[in-house]
PDB file of C-alpha atoms in Angstrom:
ATOM      1  CA  MET A  18      93.556 124.942 111.405  1.00  0.00           C
ATOM      2  CA  VAL A  19      90.854 123.326 113.512  1.00  0.00           C
ATOM      3  CA  ASN A  20      89.976 126.670 115.114  1.00  0.00           C
ATOM      4  CA  THR A  21      89.733 128.354 111.695  1.00  0.00           C
ATOM      5  CA  SER A  22      87.525 125.609 110.290  1.00  0.00           C
ATOM      6  CA  SER A  23      85.356 125.559 113.405  1.00  0.00           C
ATOM      7  CA  ALA A  24      84.872 129.331 113.215  1.00  0.00           C
ATOM      8  CA  ALA A  25      83.805 129.030 109.565  1.00  0.00           C
ATOM      9  CA  TRP A  26      81.399 126.176 110.258  1.00  0.00           C
ATOM     10  CA  GLU A  27      78.581 128.120 111.911  1.00  0.00           C
ATOM     11  CA  GLY A  28      78.309 130.647 109.086  1.00  0.00           C
ATOM     12  CA  TRP A  29      78.441 127.949 106.417  1.00  0.00           C
ATOM     13  CA  ASN A  30      75.930 125.716 108.205  1.00  0.00           C
ATOM     14  CA  ASN A  31      73.537 128.633 108.773  1.00  0.00           C
ATOM     15  CA  LEU A  32      73.747 129.671 105.130  1.00  0.00           C
ATOM     16  CA  GLY A  33      71.058 127.143 104.255  1.00  0.00           C
ATOM     17  CA  TYR A  34      70.736 124.439 101.632  1.00  0.00           C
ATOM     18  CA  GLU A  35      69.593 126.596  98.738  1.00  0.00           C
ATOM     19  CA  ALA A  36      72.518 129.010  99.086  1.00  0.00           C
ATOM     20  CA  ARG A  37      75.033 126.172  99.393  1.00  0.00           C
ATOM     21  CA  VAL A  38      73.559 124.441  96.354  1.00  0.00           C
ATOM     22  CA  ARG A  39      73.945 127.639  94.310  1.00  0.00           C
ATOM     23  CA  ILE A  40      77.624 127.842  95.239  1.00  0.00           C
ATOM     24  CA  LEU A  41      78.265 124.193  94.384  1.00  0.00           C
ATOM     25  CA  ARG A  42      76.446 124.504  91.066  1.00  0.00           C
ATOM     26  CA  HIS A  43      78.616 127.503  90.293  1.00  0.00           C
ATOM     27  CA  TRP A  44      81.617 125.266  91.041  1.00  0.00           C
ATOM     28  CA  THR A  45      80.499 122.824  88.360  1.00  0.00           C
ATOM     29  CA  ASP A  46      81.344 125.387  85.672  1.00  0.00           C
ATOM     30  CA  GLN A  47      84.996 124.492  86.317  1.00  0.00           C
ATOM     31  CA  LEU A  48      84.521 120.702  86.286  1.00  0.00           C
ATOM     32  CA  SER A  49      84.366 117.929  83.707  1.00  0.00           C
ATOM     33  CA  PRO A  50      80.917 116.670  82.640  1.00  0.00           C
ATOM     34  CA  GLU A  51      81.281 113.548  84.816  1.00  0.00           C
ATOM     35  CA  CYS A  52      82.193 115.553  87.911  1.00  0.00           C
ATOM     36  CA  ARG A  53      79.528 118.140  87.129  1.00  0.00           C
ATOM     37  CA  ALA A  54      76.924 115.370  87.072  1.00  0.00           C
ATOM     38  CA  MET A  55      78.177 114.044  90.420  1.00  0.00           C
ATOM     39  CA  VAL A  56      77.863 117.444  92.121  1.00  0.00           C
ATOM     40  CA  GLU A  57      74.373 117.869  90.716  1.00  0.00           C
ATOM     41  CA  PHE A  58      73.482 114.351  91.926  1.00  0.00           C
ATOM     42  CA  GLN A  59      74.609 115.119  95.490  1.00  0.00           C
ATOM     43  CA  CYS A  60      72.855 118.496  95.558  1.00  0.00           C
ATOM     44  CA  ARG A  61      69.614 117.105  94.202  1.00  0.00           C
ATOM     45  CA  ASN A  62      69.527 114.215  96.666  1.00  0.00           C
ATOM     46  CA  ALA A  63      70.404 116.448  99.625  1.00  0.00           C
ATOM     47  CA  MET A  64      67.532 118.767  98.745  1.00  0.00           C
ATOM     48  CA  GLU A  65      65.194 115.772  98.598  1.00  0.00           C
ATOM     49  CA  HIS A  66      66.319 113.836 101.664  1.00  0.00           C
ATOM     50  CA  VAL A  67      67.761 116.240 104.244  1.00  0.00           C
ATOM     51  CA  ALA A  68      66.958 119.848 103.332  1.00  0.00           C
ATOM     52  CA  LYS A  69      63.284 119.786 104.226  1.00  0.00           C
ATOM     53  CA  VAL A  70      62.114 121.046 107.608  1.00  0.00           C
ATOM     54  CA  GLU A  71      59.468 118.748 109.124  1.00  0.00           C
ATOM     55  CA  LEU A  72      56.725 120.217 111.299  1.00  0.00           C
ATOM     56  CA  MET A  73      55.999 118.097 114.381  1.00  0.00           C
ATOM     57  CA  PRO A  74      52.839 118.143 116.514  1.00  0.00           C
ATOM     58  CA  GLY A  75      52.866 120.278 119.643  1.00  0.00           C
ATOM     59  CA  PRO A  76      50.606 122.192 122.013  1.00  0.00           C
ATOM     60  CA  THR A  77      48.609 125.225 120.914  1.00  0.00           C
ATOM     61  CA  GLY A  78      50.807 128.254 120.398  1.00  0.00           C
ATOM     62  CA  GLU A  79      54.004 126.242 119.971  1.00  0.00           C
ATOM     63  CA  THR A  80      55.816 125.338 116.741  1.00  0.00           C
ATOM     64  CA  ASN A  81      58.151 122.324 116.758  1.00  0.00           C
ATOM     65  CA  GLU A  82      60.421 121.689 113.790  1.00  0.00           C
ATOM     66  CA  LEU A  83      62.736 118.807 112.950  1.00  0.00           C
ATOM     67  CA  TYR A  84      65.625 119.713 110.668  1.00  0.00           C
ATOM     68  CA  SER A  85      69.116 118.556 109.757  1.00  0.00           C
ATOM     69  CA  ALA A  86      72.416 120.345 110.261  1.00  0.00           C
ATOM     70  CA  GLY A  87      75.986 119.611 109.331  1.00  0.00           C
ATOM     71  CA  ARG A  88      77.873 117.478 111.843  1.00  0.00           C
ATOM     72  CA  GLY A  89      80.883 119.829 111.891  1.00  0.00           C
ATOM     73  CA  MET A  90      84.336 119.263 110.390  1.00  0.00           C
ATOM     74  CA  PHE A  91      85.150 116.360 108.047  1.00  0.00           C
ATOM     75  CA  VAL A  92      88.408 115.099 106.608  1.00  0.00           C
ATOM     76  CA  VAL A  93      88.177 114.129 102.924  1.00  0.00           C
ATOM     77  CA  THR A  94      90.998 111.933 101.664  1.00  0.00           C
ATOM     78  CA  ALA A  95      91.692 109.361  98.956  1.00  0.00           C
ATOM     79  CA  ASP A  96      94.344 107.090  97.469  1.00  0.00           C
ATOM     80  CA  SER A  97      96.283 108.244  94.414  1.00  0.00           C
ATOM     81  CA  ASP A  98      94.421 105.858  92.098  1.00  0.00           C
ATOM     82  CA  ALA A  99      90.956 106.910  93.294  1.00  0.00           C
ATOM     83  CA  PRO A 100      88.783 108.542  90.627  1.00  0.00           C
ATOM     84  CA  LEU A 101      88.399 112.312  90.812  1.00  0.00           C
ATOM     85  CA  VAL A 102      84.627 111.962  90.516  1.00  0.00           C
ATOM     86  CA  ALA A 103      84.589 110.066  93.835  1.00  0.00           C
ATOM     87  CA  VAL A 104      86.490 112.830  95.646  1.00  0.00           C
ATOM     88  CA  VAL A 105      84.234 115.455  94.070  1.00  0.00           C
ATOM     89  CA  GLY A 106      81.217 113.498  95.301  1.00  0.00           C
ATOM     90  CA  GLN A 107      82.610 113.375  98.842  1.00  0.00           C
ATOM     91  CA  ILE A 108      83.337 117.102  98.841  1.00  0.00           C
ATOM     92  CA  ALA A 109      79.940 118.008  97.397  1.00  0.00           C
ATOM     93  CA  ALA A 110      78.011 115.860  99.881  1.00  0.00           C
ATOM     94  CA  ALA A 111      79.972 117.181 102.867  1.00  0.00           C
ATOM     95  CA  LEU A 112      79.638 120.819 101.827  1.00  0.00           C
ATOM     96  CA  VAL A 113      76.011 120.836 100.718  1.00  0.00           C
ATOM     97  CA  THR A 114      74.938 119.419 104.085  1.00  0.00           C
ATOM     98  CA  GLY A 115      76.659 122.240 105.968  1.00  0.00           C
ATOM     99  CA  ASN A 116      80.042 120.821 106.998  1.00  0.00           C
ATOM    100  CA  THR A 117      83.496 122.340 106.679  1.00  0.00           C
ATOM    101  CA  ILE A 118      86.228 120.079 105.323  1.00  0.00           C
ATOM    102  CA  PHE A 119      89.945 119.359 105.328  1.00  0.00           C
ATOM    103  CA  VAL A 120      91.122 117.843 102.049  1.00  0.00           C
ATOM    104  CA  CYS A 121      94.193 115.596 101.971  1.00  0.00           C
ATOM    105  CA  LEU A 122      95.210 114.202  98.588  1.00  0.00           C
ATOM    106  CA  PRO A 123      98.372 112.416  97.409  1.00  0.00           C
ATOM    107  CA  ALA A 124     100.995 114.479  95.599  1.00  0.00           C
ATOM    108  CA  ASP A 125     100.389 112.541  92.391  1.00  0.00           C
ATOM    109  CA  PHE A 126      96.597 112.863  92.475  1.00  0.00           C
ATOM    110  CA  VAL A 127      94.988 114.167  89.295  1.00  0.00           C
ATOM    111  CA  LEU A 128      94.047 117.454  91.009  1.00  0.00           C
ATOM    112  CA  SER A 129      95.618 119.007  94.090  1.00  0.00           C
ATOM    113  CA  ALA A 130      93.690 119.980  97.199  1.00  0.00           C
ATOM    114  CA  LYS A 131      94.816 123.584  96.757  1.00  0.00           C
ATOM    115  CA  GLU A 132      93.393 123.658  93.228  1.00  0.00           C
ATOM    116  CA  LEU A 133      90.061 122.402  94.549  1.00  0.00           C
ATOM    117  CA  ILE A 134      90.071 125.094  97.230  1.00  0.00           C
ATOM    118  CA  THR A 135      90.789 127.784  94.637  1.00  0.00           C
ATOM    119  CA  GLN A 136      87.881 126.551  92.523  1.00  0.00           C
ATOM    120  CA  LEU A 137      85.438 126.478  95.444  1.00  0.00           C
ATOM    121  CA  GLU A 138      86.428 129.830  96.901  1.00  0.00           C
ATOM    122  CA  LYS A 139      86.150 131.339  93.434  1.00  0.00           C
ATOM    123  CA  SER A 140      82.625 129.889  93.327  1.00  0.00           C
ATOM    124  CA  GLY A 141      81.600 131.505  96.609  1.00  0.00           C
ATOM    125  CA  CYS A 142      82.865 129.371  99.508  1.00  0.00           C
ATOM    126  CA  ALA A 143      84.095 131.540 102.362  1.00  0.00           C
ATOM    127  CA  GLY A 144      87.646 131.195 103.607  1.00  0.00           C
ATOM    128  CA  GLY A 145      88.066 128.378 106.114  1.00  0.00           C
ATOM    129  CA  VAL A 146      85.155 126.316 104.792  1.00  0.00           C
ATOM    130  CA  ILE A 147      87.575 124.089 102.881  1.00  0.00           C
ATOM    131  CA  SER A 148      91.247 123.679 103.823  1.00  0.00           C
ATOM    132  CA  ALA A 149      94.130 121.726 102.317  1.00  0.00           C
ATOM    133  CA  ILE A 150      96.271 119.549 104.579  1.00  0.00           C
ATOM    134  CA  ASN A 151      99.471 117.585 103.990  1.00  0.00           C
ATOM    135  CA  ASN A 152      99.829 113.840 104.464  1.00  0.00           C
ATOM    136  CA  ASP A 153     101.908 114.378 107.591  1.00  0.00           C
ATOM    137  CA  GLN A 154      98.980 116.285 109.163  1.00  0.00           C
ATOM    138  CA  LEU A 155      96.358 113.644 108.358  1.00  0.00           C
ATOM    139  CA  ALA A 156      96.830 111.355 111.356  1.00  0.00           C
ATOM    140  CA  ASP A 157      96.682 114.231 113.840  1.00  0.00           C
ATOM    141  CA  LEU A 158      93.461 115.576 112.323  1.00  0.00           C
ATOM    142  CA  VAL A 159      91.783 112.157 112.197  1.00  0.00           C
ATOM    143  CA  SER A 160      92.612 111.769 115.896  1.00  0.00           C
ATOM    144  CA  HIS A 161      91.438 115.278 116.825  1.00  0.00           C
ATOM    145  CA  PRO A 162      88.304 115.080 119.018  1.00  0.00           C
ATOM    146  CA  ALA A 163      86.679 118.039 117.266  1.00  0.00           C
ATOM    147  CA  VAL A 164      86.626 116.342 113.841  1.00  0.00           C
ATOM    148  CA  ALA A 165      83.208 114.816 113.146  1.00  0.00           C
ATOM    149  CA  GLY A 166      84.285 112.248 110.586  1.00  0.00           C
ATOM    150  CA  VAL A 167      86.369 111.049 107.680  1.00  0.00           C
ATOM    151  CA  ALA A 168      85.284 110.468 104.075  1.00  0.00           C
ATOM    152  CA  TYR A 169      87.781 108.169 102.359  1.00  0.00           C
ATOM    153  CA  THR A 170      88.065 106.537  98.942  1.00  0.00           C
ATOM    154  CA  GLY A 171      90.628 103.760  98.690  1.00  0.00           C
ATOM    155  CA  LYS A 172      91.725 100.340  99.926  1.00  0.00           C
ATOM    156  CA  LEU A 173      89.902  98.183 102.456  1.00  0.00           C
ATOM    157  CA  SER A 174      93.056  97.902 104.558  1.00  0.00           C
ATOM    158  CA  THR A 175      93.269 101.693 104.941  1.00  0.00           C
ATOM    159  CA  THR A 176      89.565 101.821 105.740  1.00  0.00           C
ATOM    160  CA  GLN A 177      90.151  99.379 108.579  1.00  0.00           C
ATOM    161  CA  ALA A 178      93.135 101.380 109.858  1.00  0.00           C
ATOM    162  CA  LEU A 179      91.097 104.607 109.835  1.00  0.00           C
ATOM    163  CA  ALA A 180      88.253 102.868 111.674  1.00  0.00           C
ATOM    164  CA  ARG A 181      90.633 101.701 114.398  1.00  0.00           C
ATOM    165  CA  GLN A 182      92.137 105.173 114.703  1.00  0.00           C
ATOM    166  CA  LEU A 183      88.727 106.815 115.046  1.00  0.00           C
ATOM    167  CA  ALA A 184      87.584 104.211 117.578  1.00  0.00           C
ATOM    168  CA  ALA A 185      90.657 104.788 119.747  1.00  0.00           C
ATOM    169  CA  ARG A 186      90.325 108.544 120.098  1.00  0.00           C
ATOM    170  CA  ASP A 187      88.622 110.550 122.836  1.00  0.00           C
ATOM    171  CA  GLY A 188      85.659 112.863 122.355  1.00  0.00           C
ATOM    172  CA  LEU A 189      82.576 112.536 120.187  1.00  0.00           C
ATOM    173  CA  LEU A 190      81.906 109.427 118.124  1.00  0.00           C
ATOM    174  CA  ALA A 191      83.210 110.038 114.622  1.00  0.00           C
ATOM    175  CA  GLN A 192      81.748 108.854 111.342  1.00  0.00           C
ATOM    176  CA  LEU A 193      83.852 106.902 108.835  1.00  0.00           C
ATOM    177  CA  ILE A 194      82.387 107.057 105.329  1.00  0.00           C
ATOM    178  CA  SER A 195      84.410 104.763 103.096  1.00  0.00           C
ATOM    179  CA  GLU A 196      84.200 103.922  99.392  1.00  0.00           C
ATOM    180  CA  THR A 197      86.321 100.993  98.171  1.00  0.00           C
ATOM    181  CA  ASP A 198      84.623 100.188  94.846  1.00  0.00           C
ATOM    182  CA  PHE A 199      86.142 102.552  92.277  1.00  0.00           C
ATOM    183  CA  ALA A 200      84.117 101.129  89.390  1.00  0.00           C
ATOM    184  CA  ARG A 201      80.562 101.300  90.723  1.00  0.00           C
ATOM    185  CA  LEU A 202      80.870 103.815  93.619  1.00  0.00           C
ATOM    186  CA  PRO A 203      77.916 102.215  95.452  1.00  0.00           C
ATOM    187  CA  VAL A 204      78.385 104.287  98.625  1.00  0.00           C
ATOM    188  CA  ILE A 205      78.968 107.714  97.076  1.00  0.00           C
ATOM    189  CA  GLY A 206      76.420 106.921  94.384  1.00  0.00           C
ATOM    190  CA  SER A 207      73.645 106.146  96.858  1.00  0.00           C
ATOM    191  CA  PRO A 208      70.714 108.611  96.768  1.00  0.00           C
ATOM    192  CA  THR A 209      70.858 108.783 100.584  1.00  0.00           C
ATOM    193  CA  TYR A 210      74.623 109.365 100.832  1.00  0.00           C
ATOM    194  CA  SER A 211      74.070 112.867 102.242  1.00  0.00           C
ATOM    195  CA  LEU A 212      72.398 111.400 105.353  1.00  0.00           C
ATOM    196  CA  ARG A 213      75.831 110.291 106.554  1.00  0.00           C
ATOM    197  CA  PHE A 214      76.965 113.907 106.920  1.00  0.00           C
ATOM    198  CA  VAL A 215      74.103 115.343 108.974  1.00  0.00           C
ATOM    199  CA  THR A 216      72.685 115.306 112.466  1.00  0.00           C
ATOM    200  CA  GLU A 217      69.051 115.876 113.376  1.00  0.00           C
ATOM    201  CA  ARG A 218      68.007 118.848 115.464  1.00  0.00           C
ATOM    202  CA  THR A 219      64.744 120.192 116.807  1.00  0.00           C
ATOM    203  CA  ARG A 220      63.640 123.809 117.096  1.00  0.00           C
ATOM    204  CA  THR A 221      60.776 124.956 119.322  1.00  0.00           C
ATOM    205  CA  ILE A 222      59.146 128.353 118.902  1.00  0.00           C
ATOM    206  CA  ASN A 223      56.521 129.522 121.397  1.00  0.00           C
ATOM    207  CA  ILE A 224      54.284 132.006 119.587  1.00  0.00           C
ATOM    208  CA  THR A 225      51.687 132.445 122.337  1.00  0.00           C
ATOM    209  CA  ALA A 226      51.544 135.926 123.856  1.00  0.00           C
ATOM    210  CA  VAL A 227      51.718 136.389 127.620  1.00  0.00           C
ATOM    211  CA  GLY A 228      48.141 137.628 127.646  1.00  0.00           C
ATOM    212  CA  GLY A 229      47.012 134.555 125.765  1.00  0.00           C
ATOM    213  CA  ASN A 230      48.654 132.294 128.298  1.00  0.00           C
ATOM    214  CA  ALA A 231      46.991 134.174 131.128  1.00  0.00           C
ATOM    215  CA  THR A 232      43.593 133.811 129.473  1.00  0.00           C
ATOM    216  CA  LEU A 233      44.020 130.097 128.993  1.00  0.00           C
ATOM    217  CA  LEU A 234      44.955 129.627 132.629  1.00  0.00           C
ATOM    218  CA  GLU A 235      42.020 131.760 133.683  1.00  0.00           C
ATOM    219  CA  LEU A 236      39.585 129.744 131.610  1.00  0.00           C
ATOM    220  CA  GLY A 237      40.784 126.561 133.280  1.00  0.00           C
ATOM    221  CA  SER A 238      40.594 127.897 136.844  1.00  0.00           C
ATOM    222  CA  GLY A 239      36.825 127.535 137.316  1.00  0.00           C
ATOM    223  CA  GLU A 240      36.337 131.115 138.547  1.00  0.00           C
ATOM    224  CA  GLU A 241      33.192 132.984 137.608  1.00  0.00           C
ATOM    225  CA  HIS A 242      33.212 136.460 136.025  1.00  0.00           C
TER     226      HIS A 242
END
């Protein structure tokens, strides 16, 4: 499952924000008004806060860009009494920022993980971008060193247990994004929530021709012509 999700990540991350937003907005056609508003909220804020490419200063003939990319694979999970809109917000924020996700939901949750996958793949998500996992697979995935983080909605005690589990594992430092307030959703409802799912990268493009470089060196050599 990890290999499948990892293979899907590069294509999904390289798809770009605008394409991912179109897919998620298509998904909203299958959602309730409250959930539709949450997806739109996450997409809008991601486009404002993390989608822009920033041009940085550099030498003549070189372009330096600062941009954000998805961190990789996230686990999205919640307690049975968590509101669906919270889970939808987690999924939307993780996907719009370029991550692939594993969804683990209780058997008595209002909507199953497989139903969510069907909706998203019908809306344009490629296979492997979102995967359903069972409760007995959750601990192994949280402990897997390739998983970039966990987005969880539920009790404080479970949040603490997940934090200890992530801290004890080997590999890259993982992000725990937890929401415990079902009424106000202050974490998921933050305009900068999408920042928790991204990493910053830089891209350098040298656009100076070889002849141009040679001329510049020649001009600085002090030789007469």
